[in-house]
Amino acid sequence: IMKVSTLARGLFSAIKTNNASLTRSHFTYYPTKISPDGSGSNAQKMNMFQAINNAMDLALEEDKTALLFGEDVGFGGVFRCSINLRDKYGKDRVFNTPLCEQGIAGFAIGVANTGATAIAEIQFADYIFPSFDQIVNEAAKYRYRSGGLFDCGSLTFRVPCGAVGHGALYHSQSPEAYFAHTPGLRVVVPRGPIKAKGLLLACIRDPNPCIVFEPKTLYRAAVEEVPTASYAAELGKADILREGKDVTLIGWGTQIHVLLEVAEIAKKQLNIDCEVIDLVSILPWDTQTVCNSASKTGRVIIAHEAPFTQGFGSELAAYIQEKCFLRLEAPVKRVTGWDTPFPHVFEPFYLPDKHRCLAALKEIVNY
C-alpha cells in the first residue's frame, strides 16, 4: 500500500510541476496556410470560436429563416461562439433554451421540418446523450420513414468535444463513433478556424441533418488567416496535409496536430517519410483517399482521443484491411484513448500524444 501511495503522489507531483506540454497542451498547433479559394485575399486573423461566430453570422444574414439556439447561446455560449449575435439578429432568432438536450433536439427537428433552418448547440458533447434518441431515431430517419415527403435536412448540431486539459469524465468525451453508425446523418470534425467555418457553412446548407464536433481546446489555441467571405468546405472529403511514402498517419480534430508533429520528428530523427491525412468527415468518410495512401505506403496508423474499443478507428482499420490487404506491410495500428472513463489528473497519460504515436511508428516500421 505504501509503494502504491508513493507512486500516486509522485505521478500527481509530476503532473503539477512538469512543463505545459505535459500538463495541458498535448499538441503543437499547425495552422492551415492556404485559404479555400487559394488566394488568401480578404482574410482576417481569427481563432476558431471567432471563425465559427463569423460562419453563423453569415448564415443568419443569408437565410432569414435561420434560428440559433441552445443553452446560454443568447449570452454568447460558454465558449463565446455566439457572442453578439442576439444583439444583431434579435432574441426571436438567437435565444437560450431550457437545460434539456432532448428538448433542444426535438425543437430543432420541428423547426427544420417546417422548412426553416435550425442551428442547435449542445453545450458539451458529453451532454448529447439525452438527445440521442431524437437525433438517431427521428432526425436521421425522417426523410426515409416519410418516403421523402418530410425531412429535417436544414438541421445542424454544433457540439464542443474532446480533451481540454481539465474537463474530466463529463466534459472531455469524443462520441463521434456513436453517430457514425447512423445512416442519414453527416458527421464532421474541424482541425482549425478555416476548416471550422467552411464545414459549418457547408453543413447548414446541406440537405441532411449534420453534426459538427468542435474540439473545444482549439477554440482559442487555433489561430489562422480566415477568409471573411462566405465559403463551404467539401463534405465527405479528407485532406492530405503532408505527403509521404513510408507510413500513413490518419486522424481528425486536435489529433491532426499531434500527427503533424510526429511526422516532423520522424523525418528529422528517423528518416521516415510520413503521409498525414485529416479525415475531416466521419460520416461519410473518404475511402478513396485513405485507401490510395494505404496502398502507397503499406503501413497505417490511426490516432483518436476516443477509447480504443469500437472507436471510429476500428472502422477505418477493418476497411483498410479488407481493401488493401495485399498492399500492407504490417497490420494497421491504432493509438487511442484507453477503455476507461476520461480521467482528470491523469489526462496526460490517457491521450494519444506524440510519444505514444512515435512508439507506434517505430513498431510498425520494424514489423
Coordinates of C-alpha atoms in Angstrom, one line a residue:
I1 CA 0.0 0.0 0.0
M2 CA 2.9 2.4 0.9
K3 CA 4.5 1.8 -2.5
V4 CA 1.2 2.5 -4.4
S5 CA 0.6 5.6 -2.4
T6 CA 4.2 6.8 -3.0
L7 CA 3.8 6.2 -6.8
A8 CA 0.4 8.0 -6.9
R9 CA 1.9 11.0 -5.1
G10 CA 4.9 11.0 -7.5
L11 CA 2.6 11.0 -10.6
F12 CA 0.5 13.7 -9.2
S13 CA 3.5 15.8 -8.4
A14 CA 4.9 15.3 -11.9
I15 CA 1.6 16.4 -13.4
K16 CA 1.6 19.6 -11.3
T17 CA 5.1 20.6 -11.7
N18 CA 6.2 19.5 -15.2
N19 CA 6.0 21.7 -18.3
A20 CA 2.9 22.8 -20.1
S21 CA 3.2 20.1 -22.8
L22 CA 2.6 17.5 -20.1
T23 CA 0.0 19.3 -18.0
R24 CA -2.2 21.0 -20.5
S25 CA -1.3 21.1 -24.2
H26 CA -0.6 17.7 -25.6
F27 CA -0.2 19.2 -29.1
T28 CA 1.6 21.9 -31.0
Y29 CA -0.8 23.8 -33.3
Y30 CA -0.1 23.7 -37.1
P31 CA -2.2 26.3 -38.9
T32 CA -3.7 25.8 -42.3
K33 CA -2.0 28.4 -44.5
I34 CA -3.9 28.1 -47.7
S35 CA -7.4 29.6 -48.0
P36 CA -10.2 27.6 -49.5
D37 CA -10.1 29.6 -52.8
G38 CA -6.2 29.5 -52.8
S39 CA -6.0 33.3 -52.9
G40 CA -5.6 34.3 -49.3
S41 CA -7.2 37.7 -50.1
N42 CA -9.6 39.4 -47.8
A43 CA -8.6 37.2 -44.9
Q44 CA -8.7 38.2 -41.2
K45 CA -6.8 36.6 -38.3
M46 CA -9.3 34.6 -36.2
N47 CA -9.2 31.9 -33.6
M48 CA -11.6 29.0 -34.0
F49 CA -14.5 30.4 -32.0
Q50 CA -14.4 33.6 -33.9
A51 CA -14.4 31.8 -37.2
I52 CA -17.5 29.8 -36.1
N53 CA -19.1 33.0 -34.9
N54 CA -18.4 34.5 -38.3
A55 CA -19.9 31.5 -40.1
M56 CA -23.1 31.7 -38.0
D57 CA -23.3 35.5 -38.6
L58 CA -23.2 34.9 -42.4
A59 CA -25.7 32.1 -42.2
L60 CA -28.2 34.2 -40.2
E61 CA -27.7 37.1 -42.6
E62 CA -28.1 35.0 -45.8
D63 CA -31.1 32.9 -44.5
K64 CA -33.8 34.8 -42.8
T65 CA -35.5 31.6 -41.6
A66 CA -32.3 30.5 -39.7
L67 CA -32.6 30.2 -35.9
L68 CA -29.7 29.7 -33.5
F69 CA -30.4 28.3 -30.1
G70 CA -29.1 26.3 -27.2
E71 CA -28.1 26.6 -23.5
D72 CA -26.7 30.1 -22.9
V73 CA -26.4 30.7 -26.6
G74 CA -28.2 34.1 -26.3
F75 CA -25.4 35.2 -23.9
G76 CA -22.7 34.0 -26.3
G77 CA -22.4 30.4 -25.1
V78 CA -19.9 29.1 -22.6
F79 CA -17.2 29.2 -25.3
R80 CA -18.4 32.6 -26.8
C81 CA -19.1 31.2 -30.2
S82 CA -22.4 33.1 -30.5
I83 CA -21.3 36.3 -28.9
N84 CA -23.1 39.5 -30.1
L85 CA -25.4 37.5 -32.5
R86 CA -28.5 38.0 -30.3
D87 CA -27.9 41.7 -30.3
K88 CA -27.6 41.7 -34.1
Y89 CA -30.4 39.4 -35.1
G90 CA -32.8 39.7 -32.1
K91 CA -34.0 37.4 -29.4
D92 CA -36.6 35.8 -31.7
R93 CA -33.7 34.3 -33.9
V94 CA -30.9 33.8 -31.3
F95 CA -32.1 32.6 -27.9
N96 CA -31.5 30.4 -24.9
T97 CA -33.2 27.1 -24.3
P98 CA -34.0 25.2 -21.1
L99 CA -31.3 22.9 -19.8
C100 CA -32.8 19.9 -21.7
E101 CA -30.9 18.4 -24.6
Q102 CA -33.8 16.1 -25.6
G103 CA -35.9 19.2 -25.8
I104 CA -33.3 21.1 -27.8
A105 CA -33.0 18.3 -30.4
G106 CA -36.8 17.8 -30.6
F107 CA -37.4 21.5 -31.1
A108 CA -34.6 21.6 -33.7
I109 CA -36.2 18.8 -35.6
G110 CA -39.6 20.5 -35.6
V111 CA -38.0 23.8 -36.8
A112 CA -36.3 22.0 -39.7
N113 CA -39.4 20.1 -40.6
T114 CA -41.3 23.4 -41.1
G115 CA -38.7 24.4 -43.7
A116 CA -36.7 26.7 -41.6
T117 CA -33.0 26.4 -40.8
A118 CA -32.1 25.2 -37.3
I119 CA -28.6 25.7 -35.8
A120 CA -28.6 24.0 -32.4
E121 CA -25.8 24.0 -29.9
I122 CA -25.3 21.1 -27.5
Q123 CA -23.2 22.8 -24.8
F124 CA -20.7 19.8 -24.4
A125 CA -20.5 16.6 -26.4
D126 CA -20.9 14.7 -23.1
Y127 CA -24.5 16.2 -22.8
I128 CA -25.6 14.9 -26.2
F129 CA -26.7 11.5 -24.9
P130 CA -30.1 12.6 -23.6
S131 CA -30.9 13.8 -27.2
F132 CA -29.5 10.6 -28.7
D133 CA -32.9 9.1 -29.5
Q134 CA -34.2 12.2 -31.1
I135 CA -31.1 12.5 -33.3
V136 CA -30.7 8.9 -34.4
N137 CA -34.3 7.8 -34.4
E138 CA -36.0 10.9 -35.6
A139 CA -33.7 13.4 -37.4
A140 CA -31.7 10.7 -39.2
K141 CA -34.7 8.8 -40.4
Y142 CA -37.3 11.4 -41.1
R143 CA -36.9 11.5 -44.9
Y144 CA -36.8 7.7 -45.1
R145 CA -39.8 7.0 -43.0
S146 CA -41.9 9.6 -44.8
G147 CA -40.9 8.4 -48.3
G148 CA -39.4 11.8 -49.0
L149 CA -42.5 13.8 -48.0
F150 CA -40.8 15.4 -45.0
D151 CA -37.3 15.9 -43.9
C152 CA -35.2 17.8 -41.4
G153 CA -32.2 18.4 -43.7
S154 CA -31.8 22.0 -42.7
L155 CA -30.7 21.0 -39.2
T156 CA -27.1 21.4 -37.8
F157 CA -25.9 20.4 -34.3
R158 CA -22.8 22.2 -33.1
V159 CA -21.1 20.1 -30.4
P160 CA -17.9 21.1 -28.5
C161 CA -16.0 17.9 -27.9
G162 CA -12.6 16.4 -26.8
A163 CA -9.9 17.0 -24.2
V164 CA -9.4 20.5 -22.9
G165 CA -6.9 19.9 -20.1
H166 CA -9.3 19.8 -17.1
G167 CA -12.6 18.5 -18.3
A168 CA -12.6 15.0 -16.8
L169 CA -15.2 12.4 -17.4
Y170 CA -18.2 14.7 -18.1
H171 CA -16.6 17.4 -20.3
S172 CA -13.9 15.7 -22.4
Q173 CA -15.6 12.9 -24.4
S174 CA -15.3 12.3 -28.2
P175 CA -18.6 10.4 -29.1
E176 CA -18.3 10.7 -32.9
A177 CA -18.3 6.9 -33.4
Y178 CA -21.8 6.6 -31.8
F179 CA -23.3 8.7 -34.6
A180 CA -21.2 7.3 -37.4
H181 CA -23.3 4.1 -37.1
T182 CA -26.4 6.0 -38.1
P183 CA -27.4 6.3 -41.8
G184 CA -29.0 9.6 -42.6
L185 CA -26.5 11.8 -40.7
R186 CA -23.4 13.7 -41.7
V187 CA -20.7 14.0 -39.0
V188 CA -17.6 16.2 -39.4
V189 CA -14.7 17.4 -37.2
P190 CA -12.7 20.5 -38.0
R191 CA -9.0 20.9 -37.2
G192 CA -8.9 24.7 -37.1
P193 CA -10.6 28.0 -37.9
I194 CA -10.6 27.9 -41.8
K195 CA -12.0 24.4 -41.8
A196 CA -14.4 25.1 -39.0
K197 CA -16.0 28.0 -40.9
G198 CA -16.2 26.1 -44.2
L199 CA -17.6 22.9 -42.6
L200 CA -20.2 24.7 -40.6
L201 CA -21.5 26.7 -43.5
A202 CA -21.5 23.5 -45.7
C203 CA -23.5 21.6 -43.0
I204 CA -26.0 24.5 -42.6
R205 CA -26.7 24.4 -46.4
D206 CA -26.6 20.6 -46.7
P207 CA -30.0 18.8 -47.2
N208 CA -29.1 16.3 -44.5
P209 CA -29.1 16.6 -40.7
C210 CA -25.4 17.3 -39.7
I211 CA -23.3 17.2 -36.5
V212 CA -20.2 19.3 -36.3
F213 CA -18.0 18.1 -33.4
E214 CA -15.8 21.1 -32.5
P215 CA -12.6 20.2 -30.5
K216 CA -13.0 22.7 -27.7
T217 CA -9.3 23.0 -26.9
L218 CA -8.9 24.6 -30.3
Y219 CA -11.4 27.4 -29.8
R220 CA -8.6 29.7 -28.6
A221 CA -5.4 27.7 -29.3
A222 CA -6.1 27.6 -33.1
V223 CA -5.5 30.9 -35.0
E224 CA -5.4 31.3 -38.8
E225 CA -5.9 33.8 -41.5
V226 CA -9.6 33.1 -42.3
P227 CA -11.3 34.5 -45.5
T228 CA -14.1 36.8 -44.5
A229 CA -16.3 35.9 -47.4
S230 CA -18.8 33.0 -47.3
Y231 CA -17.4 29.7 -48.5
A232 CA -18.2 26.0 -47.9
A233 CA -15.8 23.1 -47.4
E234 CA -16.5 19.9 -49.3
L235 CA -18.3 17.3 -47.1
G236 CA -17.1 13.7 -47.2
K237 CA -13.6 14.7 -48.4
A238 CA -10.3 14.1 -46.5
D239 CA -7.3 16.4 -46.7
I240 CA -3.8 15.2 -47.3
L241 CA -1.8 17.7 -45.2
R242 CA 1.6 16.2 -45.7
E243 CA 2.6 13.7 -48.5
G244 CA 4.9 10.8 -47.7
K245 CA 5.9 7.3 -48.9
D246 CA 6.6 5.2 -45.8
V247 CA 3.7 5.5 -43.3
T248 CA 0.2 6.9 -43.4
L249 CA -0.9 8.7 -40.3
I250 CA -4.7 9.3 -40.1
G251 CA -6.5 11.5 -37.5
W252 CA -9.1 14.2 -37.1
G253 CA -9.6 17.3 -34.9
T254 CA -6.9 18.1 -32.4
Q255 CA -5.1 14.8 -33.1
I256 CA -4.1 16.1 -36.5
H257 CA -1.7 18.5 -34.9
V258 CA -0.2 15.7 -32.9
L259 CA 0.4 13.6 -36.0
L260 CA 1.9 16.6 -37.9
E261 CA 4.5 17.0 -35.2
V262 CA 5.1 13.2 -35.2
A263 CA 5.7 13.3 -38.9
E264 CA 8.3 16.1 -38.5
I265 CA 10.1 14.3 -35.7
A266 CA 10.0 11.0 -37.7
K267 CA 11.6 12.7 -40.8
K268 CA 14.3 14.5 -38.8
Q269 CA 15.3 11.8 -36.3
L270 CA 14.4 8.5 -38.1
N271 CA 14.4 9.5 -41.8
I272 CA 10.8 8.1 -42.0
D273 CA 8.6 9.8 -44.5
C274 CA 5.0 10.1 -43.2
E275 CA 1.8 11.0 -45.1
V276 CA -0.6 12.8 -42.8
I277 CA -4.4 12.7 -43.6
D278 CA -7.1 14.7 -41.9
L279 CA -10.2 12.6 -42.3
V280 CA -12.3 15.7 -41.6
S281 CA -15.6 13.8 -42.4
I282 CA -16.5 10.9 -40.2
L283 CA -19.8 10.1 -42.0
P284 CA -19.4 9.7 -44.9
W285 CA -15.7 9.2 -44.8
D286 CA -13.3 9.4 -47.8
T287 CA -12.5 5.8 -48.5
Q288 CA -10.7 6.6 -51.7
T289 CA -8.1 9.0 -50.3
V290 CA -7.4 6.7 -47.3
C291 CA -7.1 3.5 -49.4
N292 CA -4.9 5.2 -52.0
S293 CA -2.5 6.3 -49.3
A294 CA -2.5 2.9 -47.5
S295 CA -1.8 1.2 -50.8
K296 CA 1.1 3.6 -51.4
T297 CA 2.8 3.4 -48.0
G298 CA 1.8 -0.1 -46.9
R299 CA 1.7 1.0 -43.3
V300 CA -1.1 2.8 -41.5
I301 CA -1.5 4.4 -38.0
I302 CA -4.9 5.8 -36.9
A303 CA -5.0 8.0 -33.8
H304 CA -8.0 9.4 -32.0
E305 CA -8.9 10.6 -28.5
A306 CA -11.9 8.3 -28.1
P307 CA -11.5 4.9 -26.4
F308 CA -9.9 2.0 -28.3
T309 CA -12.8 -0.4 -28.4
Q310 CA -15.3 0.5 -31.2
G311 CA -13.7 3.9 -31.7
F312 CA -14.0 5.1 -35.3
G313 CA -10.5 3.9 -35.9
S314 CA -11.9 0.4 -35.8
E315 CA -14.0 1.0 -38.9
L316 CA -11.0 2.5 -40.7
A317 CA -8.8 -0.4 -39.8
A318 CA -11.3 -3.0 -40.9
Y319 CA -12.0 -1.3 -44.2
I320 CA -8.2 -0.8 -45.0
Q321 CA -7.6 -4.4 -44.1
E322 CA -10.3 -5.6 -46.4
K323 CA -9.5 -3.4 -49.4
C324 CA -5.7 -3.0 -49.2
F325 CA -4.7 -6.3 -47.6
L326 CA -2.2 -7.4 -50.3
R327 CA -0.5 -3.9 -50.2
L328 CA 0.0 -3.8 -46.5
E329 CA 3.5 -4.4 -45.0
A330 CA 2.2 -4.5 -41.4
P331 CA -1.1 -4.7 -39.5
V332 CA -3.0 -1.4 -39.2
K333 CA -2.2 0.2 -35.8
R334 CA -4.5 2.3 -33.6
V335 CA -3.2 4.8 -31.0
T336 CA -6.2 6.0 -28.9
G337 CA -7.6 6.8 -25.5
W338 CA -8.0 3.9 -23.1
D339 CA -11.1 1.9 -22.4
T340 CA -11.8 3.8 -19.2
P341 CA -13.8 6.9 -18.3
F342 CA -11.9 10.0 -19.2
P343 CA -9.7 10.9 -16.3
H344 CA -8.9 14.3 -14.7
V345 CA -5.4 14.5 -13.2
F346 CA -4.3 11.5 -15.3
E347 CA -5.4 13.1 -18.6
P348 CA -1.8 13.3 -19.9
F349 CA -1.5 9.5 -19.6
Y350 CA -4.8 8.9 -21.4
L351 CA -4.3 11.0 -24.5
P352 CA -2.6 9.6 -27.7
D353 CA 0.3 12.1 -27.6
K354 CA 3.3 12.3 -29.8
H355 CA 5.3 9.9 -27.6
R356 CA 2.7 7.2 -27.9
C357 CA 2.4 7.8 -31.6
L358 CA 6.1 7.8 -32.2
A359 CA 6.4 4.5 -30.4
A360 CA 3.7 3.0 -32.6
L361 CA 5.5 4.4 -35.7
K362 CA 8.8 2.7 -34.7
E363 CA 6.9 -0.6 -34.1
I364 CA 5.1 -0.6 -37.4
V365 CA 8.2 0.3 -39.4
N366 CA 10.1 -2.5 -37.7
Y367 CA 7.3 -5.1 -38.0

